[in-house]
């Protein structure tokens, strides 16, 4: 028999868990490589919120969160070598009454490599199952919930939007480059087609998935040495030592609950 | 951003001058519109021989300007032309810094101060409205309207390609430019032919003040 048993039902879990989820600091992601035929560097930040909690006792013994929302901000810088556009203006000749016929030389236009900064924000809703994990780290007991497997993120809607944002940013970056004006629409198409939906998905998937794979949130934590306050005077507060914590999902009492059993002992 | 300024010439600019008087001319090339740069410049020579060409019948000689070892170089460095011939300066390499041509001594001539029988050309690379004026304080002014064509229409593509070989001429006489307004397509070239003026420039008004 445990010395102490505490429990919260689903209504309580729906207060505790979303609060824990929202306070998570997801580590930012960054990297560089290629995006289609172009060089690229990227960084992303993410924030979780929401989620409805369903406590499901064994089997399958999971805390199921439905309707979790991951908001993410993506900073992408594309490096586009425009030399494929290089062309030469032909010789231009005119007749000037007091000078005569004058011709300009043929002038070749070389286009630079440009950086195209793209800022993109979006969100994705997903469901995930979590399993309880209790561990003592240092002098603190942690009751964590760790995601089971890798949640499936439906990124397809964001893929099209990001490709569109890349096209828009490319247009803005290109518009001031001399001699590109008449070619602008075609160049934007060349850039977005060169990357393609598959290219964007290939970037977005590995960049956003780490925010949720291995996701762990803390349900509760307590010091190993714990001060117990009496219900009424004149008993004084006393310290106890938490020797063990077991956390589980239990539906045996007719309601699904998150149950914590604690073994304690007096301090040495 | 397209830089329209006859004071300093880049790849898409040319400066030309008709040499009416026989004699020896020397000139330098500098990175500033002023000729009194403390930096020592190389001198280049033009020998104009007596062999009057009728007005408008002179031959054209091209001088290519490059930048080597920190100095502007004219090729050919010496040029022998006939009276009435036209010399045209241009830097074909985009890496060449913008430059100015300065004739020396009594026979001063310069793209930074254009007077008789000279020309400045500029190929416009960016669509927009370019109000230009004389940055040397004269009352000369005009406008070039540059438009992009939608090349998704194949007919426009052909039209644009063909248009690149066509130039527009603005004749400058005193403080008057004719026509005062020119409309062209991106990539086309405008020639300012200065018949007679007192040291003018053709400068985007945003750069002139």
PDB file of N, CA and C in Angstrom, chain A residues 71-148:
ATOM      1  N   UNK A  71       2.342  26.333 -33.470  1.00  0.00           N
ATOM      2  CA  UNK A  71       2.604  27.548 -34.259  1.00  0.00           C
ATOM      3  C   UNK A  71       4.095  27.621 -34.511  1.00  0.00           C
ATOM      4  N   UNK A  72       4.480  27.883 -35.750  1.00  0.00           N
ATOM      5  CA  UNK A  72       5.913  27.979 -36.035  1.00  0.00           C
ATOM      6  C   UNK A  72       6.207  29.172 -36.932  1.00  0.00           C
ATOM      7  N   UNK A  73       7.419  29.684 -36.720  1.00  0.00           N
ATOM      8  CA  UNK A  73       7.914  30.789 -37.556  1.00  0.00           C
ATOM      9  C   UNK A  73       9.165  30.294 -38.244  1.00  0.00           C
ATOM     10  N   UNK A  74       9.221  30.508 -39.542  1.00  0.00           N
ATOM     11  CA  UNK A  74      10.333  30.012 -40.348  1.00  0.00           C
ATOM     12  C   UNK A  74      11.063  31.192 -40.980  1.00  0.00           C
ATOM     13  N   UNK A  75      12.358  31.231 -40.813  1.00  0.00           N
ATOM     14  CA  UNK A  75      13.194  32.212 -41.508  1.00  0.00           C
ATOM     15  C   UNK A  75      14.055  31.471 -42.503  1.00  0.00           C
ATOM     16  N   UNK A  76      13.900  31.818 -43.756  1.00  0.00           N
ATOM     17  CA  UNK A  76      14.590  31.087 -44.825  1.00  0.00           C
ATOM     18  C   UNK A  76      15.339  32.098 -45.687  1.00  0.00           C
ATOM     19  N   UNK A  77      16.582  31.808 -45.997  1.00  0.00           N
ATOM     20  CA  UNK A  77      17.317  32.667 -46.924  1.00  0.00           C
ATOM     21  C   UNK A  77      17.804  31.818 -48.084  1.00  0.00           C
ATOM     22  N   UNK A  78      17.310  32.176 -49.251  1.00  0.00           N
ATOM     23  CA  UNK A  78      17.699  31.449 -50.463  1.00  0.00           C
ATOM     24  C   UNK A  78      18.842  32.180 -51.144  1.00  0.00           C
ATOM     25  N   UNK A  79      19.766  31.446 -51.680  1.00  0.00           N
ATOM     26  CA  UNK A  79      20.851  32.036 -52.467  1.00  0.00           C
ATOM     27  C   UNK A  79      20.645  31.609 -53.914  1.00  0.00           C
ATOM     28  N   UNK A  80      20.334  32.590 -54.753  1.00  0.00           N
ATOM     29  CA  UNK A  80      19.975  32.266 -56.140  1.00  0.00           C
ATOM     30  C   UNK A  80      20.992  32.895 -57.093  1.00  0.00           C
ATOM     31  N   UNK A  81      21.682  32.051 -57.808  1.00  0.00           N
ATOM     32  CA  UNK A  81      22.647  32.499 -58.815  1.00  0.00           C
ATOM     33  C   UNK A  81      21.869  32.803 -60.097  1.00  0.00           C
ATOM     34  N   UNK A  82      21.829  34.085 -60.440  1.00  0.00           N
ATOM     35  CA  UNK A  82      21.016  34.511 -61.585  1.00  0.00           C
ATOM     36  C   UNK A  82      21.790  34.494 -62.896  1.00  0.00           C
ATOM     37  N   UNK A  83      22.972  33.889 -62.888  1.00  0.00           N
ATOM     38  CA  UNK A  83      23.788  33.952 -64.109  1.00  0.00           C
ATOM     39  C   UNK A  83      23.126  33.248 -65.291  1.00  0.00           C
ATOM     40  N   UNK A  84      22.133  32.404 -64.994  1.00  0.00           N
ATOM     41  CA  UNK A  84      21.438  31.755 -66.101  1.00  0.00           C
ATOM     42  C   UNK A  84      20.646  32.751 -66.942  1.00  0.00           C
ATOM     43  N   UNK A  85      20.521  33.983 -66.433  1.00  0.00           N
ATOM     44  CA  UNK A  85      19.791  35.019 -67.171  1.00  0.00           C
ATOM     45  C   UNK A  85      20.701  35.885 -68.047  1.00  0.00           C
ATOM     46  N   UNK A  86      22.015  35.722 -67.907  1.00  0.00           N
ATOM     47  CA  UNK A  86      22.942  36.619 -68.595  1.00  0.00           C
ATOM     48  C   UNK A  86      22.592  36.751 -70.081  1.00  0.00           C
ATOM     49  N   UNK A  87      22.601  37.977 -70.548  1.00  0.00           N
ATOM     50  CA  UNK A  87      22.357  38.191 -71.975  1.00  0.00           C
ATOM     51  C   UNK A  87      23.098  39.453 -72.405  1.00  0.00           C
ATOM     52  N   UNK A  88      23.149  39.668 -73.712  1.00  0.00           N
ATOM     53  CA  UNK A  88      23.843  40.850 -74.236  1.00  0.00           C
ATOM     54  C   UNK A  88      22.854  41.772 -74.929  1.00  0.00           C
ATOM     55  N   UNK A  89      22.962  43.053 -74.597  1.00  0.00           N
ATOM     56  CA  UNK A  89      22.196  44.049 -75.339  1.00  0.00           C
ATOM     57  C   UNK A  89      22.869  44.204 -76.697  1.00  0.00           C
ATOM     58  N   UNK A  90      22.088  44.247 -77.757  1.00  0.00           N
ATOM     59  CA  UNK A  90      22.719  44.376 -79.079  1.00  0.00           C
ATOM     60  C   UNK A  90      23.280  45.780 -79.286  1.00  0.00           C
ATOM     61  N   UNK A  91      24.077  45.912 -80.328  1.00  0.00           N
ATOM     62  CA  UNK A  91      24.560  47.236 -80.719  1.00  0.00           C
ATOM     63  C   UNK A  91      23.352  48.088 -81.121  1.00  0.00           C
ATOM     64  N   UNK A  92      23.369  49.330 -80.686  1.00  0.00           N
ATOM     65  CA  UNK A  92      22.268  50.246 -81.021  1.00  0.00           C
ATOM     66  C   UNK A  92      22.844  51.396 -81.838  1.00  0.00           C
ATOM     67  N   UNK A  93      22.275  51.634 -83.013  1.00  0.00           N
ATOM     68  CA  UNK A  93      22.773  52.698 -83.879  1.00  0.00           C
ATOM     69  C   UNK A  93      21.690  53.757 -84.089  1.00  0.00           C
ATOM     70  N   UNK A  94      22.100  54.998 -84.065  1.00  0.00           N
ATOM     71  CA  UNK A  94      21.171  56.102 -84.350  1.00  0.00           C
ATOM     72  C   UNK A  94      21.878  57.122 -85.246  1.00  0.00           C
ATOM     73  N   UNK A  95      21.087  57.909 -85.928  1.00  0.00           N
ATOM     74  CA  UNK A  95      21.634  58.995 -86.740  1.00  0.00           C
ATOM     75  C   UNK A  95      21.421  60.303 -86.010  1.00  0.00           C
ATOM     76  N   UNK A  96      22.514  60.991 -85.777  1.00  0.00           N
ATOM     77  CA  UNK A  96      22.451  62.286 -85.097  1.00  0.00           C
ATOM     78  C   UNK A  96      22.868  63.340 -86.115  1.00  0.00           C
ATOM     79  N   UNK A  97      22.010  64.326 -86.349  1.00  0.00           N
ATOM     80  CA  UNK A  97      22.230  65.257 -87.470  1.00  0.00           C
ATOM     81  C   UNK A  97      23.635  65.872 -87.501  1.00  0.00           C
ATOM     82  N   UNK A  98      24.106  66.361 -86.382  1.00  0.00           N
ATOM     83  CA  UNK A  98      25.378  67.099 -86.392  1.00  0.00           C
ATOM     84  C   UNK A  98      26.578  66.221 -86.044  1.00  0.00           C
ATOM     85  N   UNK A  99      26.355  64.975 -85.823  1.00  0.00           N
ATOM     86  CA  UNK A  99      27.459  64.062 -85.506  1.00  0.00           C
ATOM     87  C   UNK A  99      27.558  62.946 -86.539  1.00  0.00           C
ATOM     88  N   UNK A 100      26.432  62.447 -86.971  1.00  0.00           N
ATOM     89  CA  UNK A 100      26.434  61.345 -87.922  1.00  0.00           C
ATOM     90  C   UNK A 100      25.899  60.082 -87.279  1.00  0.00           C
ATOM     91  N   UNK A 101      26.214  58.976 -87.910  1.00  0.00           N
ATOM     92  CA  UNK A 101      25.707  57.704 -87.392  1.00  0.00           C
ATOM     93  C   UNK A 101      26.614  57.231 -86.250  1.00  0.00           C
ATOM     94  N   UNK A 102      25.995  56.953 -85.133  1.00  0.00           N
ATOM     95  CA  UNK A 102      26.746  56.514 -83.953  1.00  0.00           C
ATOM     96  C   UNK A 102      26.159  55.205 -83.462  1.00  0.00           C
ATOM     97  N   UNK A 103      27.028  54.279 -83.112  1.00  0.00           N
ATOM     98  CA  UNK A 103      26.576  52.974 -82.611  1.00  0.00           C
ATOM     99  C   UNK A 103      27.202  52.705 -81.248  1.00  0.00           C
ATOM    100  N   UNK A 104      26.394  52.211 -80.335  1.00  0.00           N
ATOM    101  CA  UNK A 104      26.951  51.765 -79.041  1.00  0.00           C
ATOM    102  C   UNK A 104      27.569  50.380 -79.240  1.00  0.00           C
ATOM    103  N   UNK A 105      28.518  50.020 -78.418  1.00  0.00           N
ATOM    104  CA  UNK A 105      29.012  48.642 -78.488  1.00  0.00           C
ATOM    105  C   UNK A 105      27.972  47.681 -77.926  1.00  0.00           C
ATOM    106  N   UNK A 106      28.145  46.422 -78.237  1.00  0.00           N
ATOM    107  CA  UNK A 106      27.299  45.379 -77.651  1.00  0.00           C
ATOM    108  C   UNK A 106      27.653  45.299 -76.161  1.00  0.00           C
ATOM    109  N   UNK A 107      26.649  45.331 -75.326  1.00  0.00           N
ATOM    110  CA  UNK A 107      26.900  45.334 -73.869  1.00  0.00           C
ATOM    111  C   UNK A 107      26.308  44.066 -73.262  1.00  0.00           C
ATOM    112  N   UNK A 108      27.140  43.317 -72.570  1.00  0.00           N
ATOM    113  CA  UNK A 108      26.653  42.075 -71.964  1.00  0.00           C
ATOM    114  C   UNK A 108      26.295  42.314 -70.502  1.00  0.00           C
ATOM    115  N   UNK A 109      25.134  41.858 -70.149  1.00  0.00           N
ATOM    116  CA  UNK A 109      24.610  42.040 -68.797  1.00  0.00           C
ATOM    117  C   UNK A 109      24.822  40.745 -68.019  1.00  0.00           C
ATOM    118  N   UNK A 110      25.527  40.869 -66.909  1.00  0.00           N
ATOM    119  CA  UNK A 110      25.719  39.686 -66.050  1.00  0.00           C
ATOM    120  C   UNK A 110      24.930  39.902 -64.768  1.00  0.00           C
ATOM    121  N   UNK A 111      24.209  38.891 -64.403  1.00  0.00           N
ATOM    122  CA  UNK A 111      23.347  39.002 -63.224  1.00  0.00           C
ATOM    123  C   UNK A 111      24.039  38.397 -62.004  1.00  0.00           C
ATOM    124  N   UNK A 112      23.786  38.960 -60.845  1.00  0.00           N
ATOM    125  CA  UNK A 112      24.499  38.530 -59.628  1.00  0.00           C
ATOM    126  C   UNK A 112      23.839  37.317 -58.966  1.00  0.00           C
ATOM    127  N   UNK A 113      24.488  36.833 -57.948  1.00  0.00           N
ATOM    128  CA  UNK A 113      23.855  35.873 -57.042  1.00  0.00           C
ATOM    129  C   UNK A 113      23.188  36.689 -55.943  1.00  0.00           C
ATOM    130  N   UNK A 114      21.928  36.453 -55.735  1.00  0.00           N
ATOM    131  CA  UNK A 114      21.212  37.274 -54.745  1.00  0.00           C
ATOM    132  C   UNK A 114      20.708  36.410 -53.586  1.00  0.00           C
ATOM    133  N   UNK A 115      20.516  37.070 -52.469  1.00  0.00           N
ATOM    134  CA  UNK A 115      19.912  36.420 -51.305  1.00  0.00           C
ATOM    135  C   UNK A 115      18.437  36.816 -51.243  1.00  0.00           C
ATOM    136  N   UNK A 116      17.607  35.835 -51.066  1.00  0.00           N
ATOM    137  CA  UNK A 116      16.167  36.111 -50.956  1.00  0.00           C
ATOM    138  C   UNK A 116      15.712  35.708 -49.557  1.00  0.00           C
ATOM    139  N   UNK A 117      15.450  36.693 -48.712  1.00  0.00           N
ATOM    140  CA  UNK A 117      14.958  36.350 -47.367  1.00  0.00           C
ATOM    141  C   UNK A 117      13.454  36.074 -47.394  1.00  0.00           C
ATOM    142  N   UNK A 118      13.061  35.000 -46.758  1.00  0.00           N
ATOM    143  CA  UNK A 118      11.645  34.630 -46.716  1.00  0.00           C
ATOM    144  C   UNK A 118      11.249  34.451 -45.247  1.00  0.00           C
ATOM    145  N   UNK A 119      10.204  35.145 -44.841  1.00  0.00           N
ATOM    146  CA  UNK A 119       9.648  34.938 -43.496  1.00  0.00           C
ATOM    147  C   UNK A 119       8.298  34.264 -43.657  1.00  0.00           C
ATOM    148  N   UNK A 120       8.091  33.256 -42.862  1.00  0.00           N
ATOM    149  CA  UNK A 120       6.855  32.493 -43.028  1.00  0.00           C
ATOM    150  C   UNK A 120       6.380  32.013 -41.668  1.00  0.00           C
ATOM    151  N   UNK A 121       5.094  32.199 -41.409  1.00  0.00           N
ATOM    152  CA  UNK A 121       4.484  31.714 -40.165  1.00  0.00           C
ATOM    153  C   UNK A 121       3.284  30.854 -40.514  1.00  0.00           C
ATOM    154  N   UNK A 122       3.125  29.803 -39.767  1.00  0.00           N
ATOM    155  CA  UNK A 122       1.955  28.969 -39.981  1.00  0.00           C
ATOM    156  C   UNK A 122       1.723  28.134 -38.723  1.00  0.00           C
ATOM    157  N   UNK A 123       0.741  27.273 -38.790  1.00  0.00           N
ATOM    158  CA  UNK A 123       0.501  26.378 -37.658  1.00  0.00           C
ATOM    159  C   UNK A 123      -0.008  25.053 -38.195  1.00  0.00           C
ATOM    160  N   UNK A 124       0.103  24.055 -37.352  1.00  0.00           N
ATOM    161  CA  UNK A 124      -0.422  22.752 -37.737  1.00  0.00           C
ATOM    162  C   UNK A 124      -1.087  22.145 -36.498  1.00  0.00           C
ATOM    163  N   UNK A 125      -2.247  21.575 -36.695  1.00  0.00           N
ATOM    164  CA  UNK A 125      -2.938  20.865 -35.611  1.00  0.00           C
ATOM    165  C   UNK A 125      -2.599  19.383 -35.712  1.00  0.00           C
ATOM    166  N   UNK A 126      -2.446  18.755 -34.568  1.00  0.00           N
ATOM    167  CA  UNK A 126      -2.124  17.326 -34.596  1.00  0.00           C
ATOM    168  C   UNK A 126      -2.586  16.670 -33.293  1.00  0.00           C
ATOM    169  N   UNK A 127      -2.626  15.367 -33.320  1.00  0.00           N
ATOM    170  CA  UNK A 127      -2.950  14.568 -32.136  1.00  0.00           C
ATOM    171  C   UNK A 127      -1.702  13.806 -31.722  1.00  0.00           C
ATOM    172  N   UNK A 128      -1.578  13.578 -30.436  1.00  0.00           N
ATOM    173  CA  UNK A 128      -0.409  12.812 -29.978  1.00  0.00           C
ATOM    174  C   UNK A 128      -0.762  12.033 -28.716  1.00  0.00           C
ATOM    175  N   UNK A 129      -0.141  10.883 -28.586  1.00  0.00           N
ATOM    176  CA  UNK A 129      -0.284  10.066 -27.371  1.00  0.00           C
ATOM    177  C   UNK A 129       0.975  10.205 -26.528  1.00  0.00           C
ATOM    178  N   UNK A 130       0.778  10.305 -25.221  1.00  0.00           N
ATOM    179  CA  UNK A 130       1.906  10.451 -24.289  1.00  0.00           C
ATOM    180  C   UNK A 130       1.835   9.340 -23.245  1.00  0.00           C
ATOM    181  N   UNK A 131       2.984   8.940 -22.776  1.00  0.00           N
ATOM    182  CA  UNK A 131       3.043   7.919 -21.719  1.00  0.00           C
ATOM    183  C   UNK A 131       3.794   8.511 -20.525  1.00  0.00           C
ATOM    184  N   UNK A 132       3.353   8.145 -19.323  1.00  0.00           N
ATOM    185  CA  UNK A 132       3.940   8.720 -18.112  1.00  0.00           C
ATOM    186  C   UNK A 132       5.348   8.173 -17.863  1.00  0.00           C
ATOM    187  N   UNK A 133       6.175   9.050 -17.353  1.00  0.00           N
ATOM    188  CA  UNK A 133       7.551   8.660 -17.019  1.00  0.00           C
ATOM    189  C   UNK A 133       7.924   9.356 -15.713  1.00  0.00           C
ATOM    190  N   UNK A 134       8.287   8.570 -14.699  1.00  0.00           N
ATOM    191  CA  UNK A 134       8.645   9.147 -13.400  1.00  0.00           C
ATOM    192  C   UNK A 134      10.136   8.930 -13.170  1.00  0.00           C
ATOM    193  N   UNK A 135      10.820   9.978 -12.785  1.00  0.00           N
ATOM    194  CA  UNK A 135      12.255   9.823 -12.524  1.00  0.00           C
ATOM    195  C   UNK A 135      12.713  10.826 -11.472  1.00  0.00           C
ATOM    196  N   UNK A 136      13.735  10.423 -10.767  1.00  0.00           N
ATOM    197  CA  UNK A 136      14.350  11.287  -9.760  1.00  0.00           C
ATOM    198  C   UNK A 136      15.631  11.845 -10.364  1.00  0.00           C
ATOM    199  N   UNK A 137      15.672  13.131 -10.498  1.00  0.00           N
ATOM    200  CA  UNK A 137      16.872  13.769 -11.039  1.00  0.00           C
ATOM    201  C   UNK A 137      17.382  14.738  -9.980  1.00  0.00           C
ATOM    202  N   UNK A 138      18.577  14.450  -9.486  1.00  0.00           N
ATOM    203  CA  UNK A 138      19.103  15.247  -8.387  1.00  0.00           C
ATOM    204  C   UNK A 138      18.233  15.020  -7.165  1.00  0.00           C
ATOM    205  N   UNK A 139      17.687  16.094  -6.624  1.00  0.00           N
ATOM    206  CA  UNK A 139      16.847  15.945  -5.437  1.00  0.00           C
ATOM    207  C   UNK A 139      15.385  16.226  -5.775  1.00  0.00           C
ATOM    208  N   UNK A 140      15.048  16.061  -7.057  1.00  0.00           N
ATOM    209  CA  UNK A 140      13.667  16.361  -7.457  1.00  0.00           C
ATOM    210  C   UNK A 140      13.051  15.162  -8.184  1.00  0.00           C
ATOM    211  N   UNK A 141      11.816  14.880  -7.780  1.00  0.00           N
ATOM    212  CA  UNK A 141      11.045  13.883  -8.518  1.00  0.00           C
ATOM    213  C   UNK A 141      10.270  14.565  -9.647  1.00  0.00           C
ATOM    214  N   UNK A 142      10.343  13.961 -10.827  1.00  0.00           N
ATOM    215  CA  UNK A 142       9.612  14.497 -11.983  1.00  0.00           C
ATOM    216  C   UNK A 142       8.580  13.478 -12.449  1.00  0.00           C
ATOM    217  N   UNK A 143       7.385  13.973 -12.692  1.00  0.00           N
ATOM    218  CA  UNK A 143       6.380  13.143 -13.381  1.00  0.00           C
ATOM    219  C   UNK A 143       6.184  13.772 -14.754  1.00  0.00           C
ATOM    220  N   UNK A 144       6.751  13.128 -15.741  1.00  0.00           N
ATOM    221  CA  UNK A 144       6.710  13.661 -17.114  1.00  0.00           C
ATOM    222  C   UNK A 144       5.769  12.825 -17.969  1.00  0.00           C
ATOM    223  N   UNK A 145       5.399  13.414 -19.088  1.00  0.00           N
ATOM    224  CA  UNK A 145       4.657  12.663 -20.113  1.00  0.00           C
ATOM    225  C   UNK A 145       5.466  12.761 -21.400  1.00  0.00           C
ATOM    226  N   UNK A 146       5.824  11.615 -21.940  1.00  0.00           N
ATOM    227  CA  UNK A 146       6.665  11.573 -23.152  1.00  0.00           C
ATOM    228  C   UNK A 146       5.822  11.102 -24.326  1.00  0.00           C
ATOM    229  N   UNK A 147       6.020  11.787 -25.452  1.00  0.00           N
ATOM    230  CA  UNK A 147       5.239  11.443 -26.636  1.00  0.00           C
ATOM    231  C   UNK A 147       5.588  10.023 -27.088  1.00  0.00           C
ATOM    232  N   UNK A 148       4.572   9.336 -27.580  1.00  0.00           N
ATOM    233  CA  UNK A 148       4.764   7.974 -28.084  1.00  0.00           C
ATOM    234  C   UNK A 148       4.884   8.057 -29.604  1.00  0.00           C
TER     235      UNK A 148
END
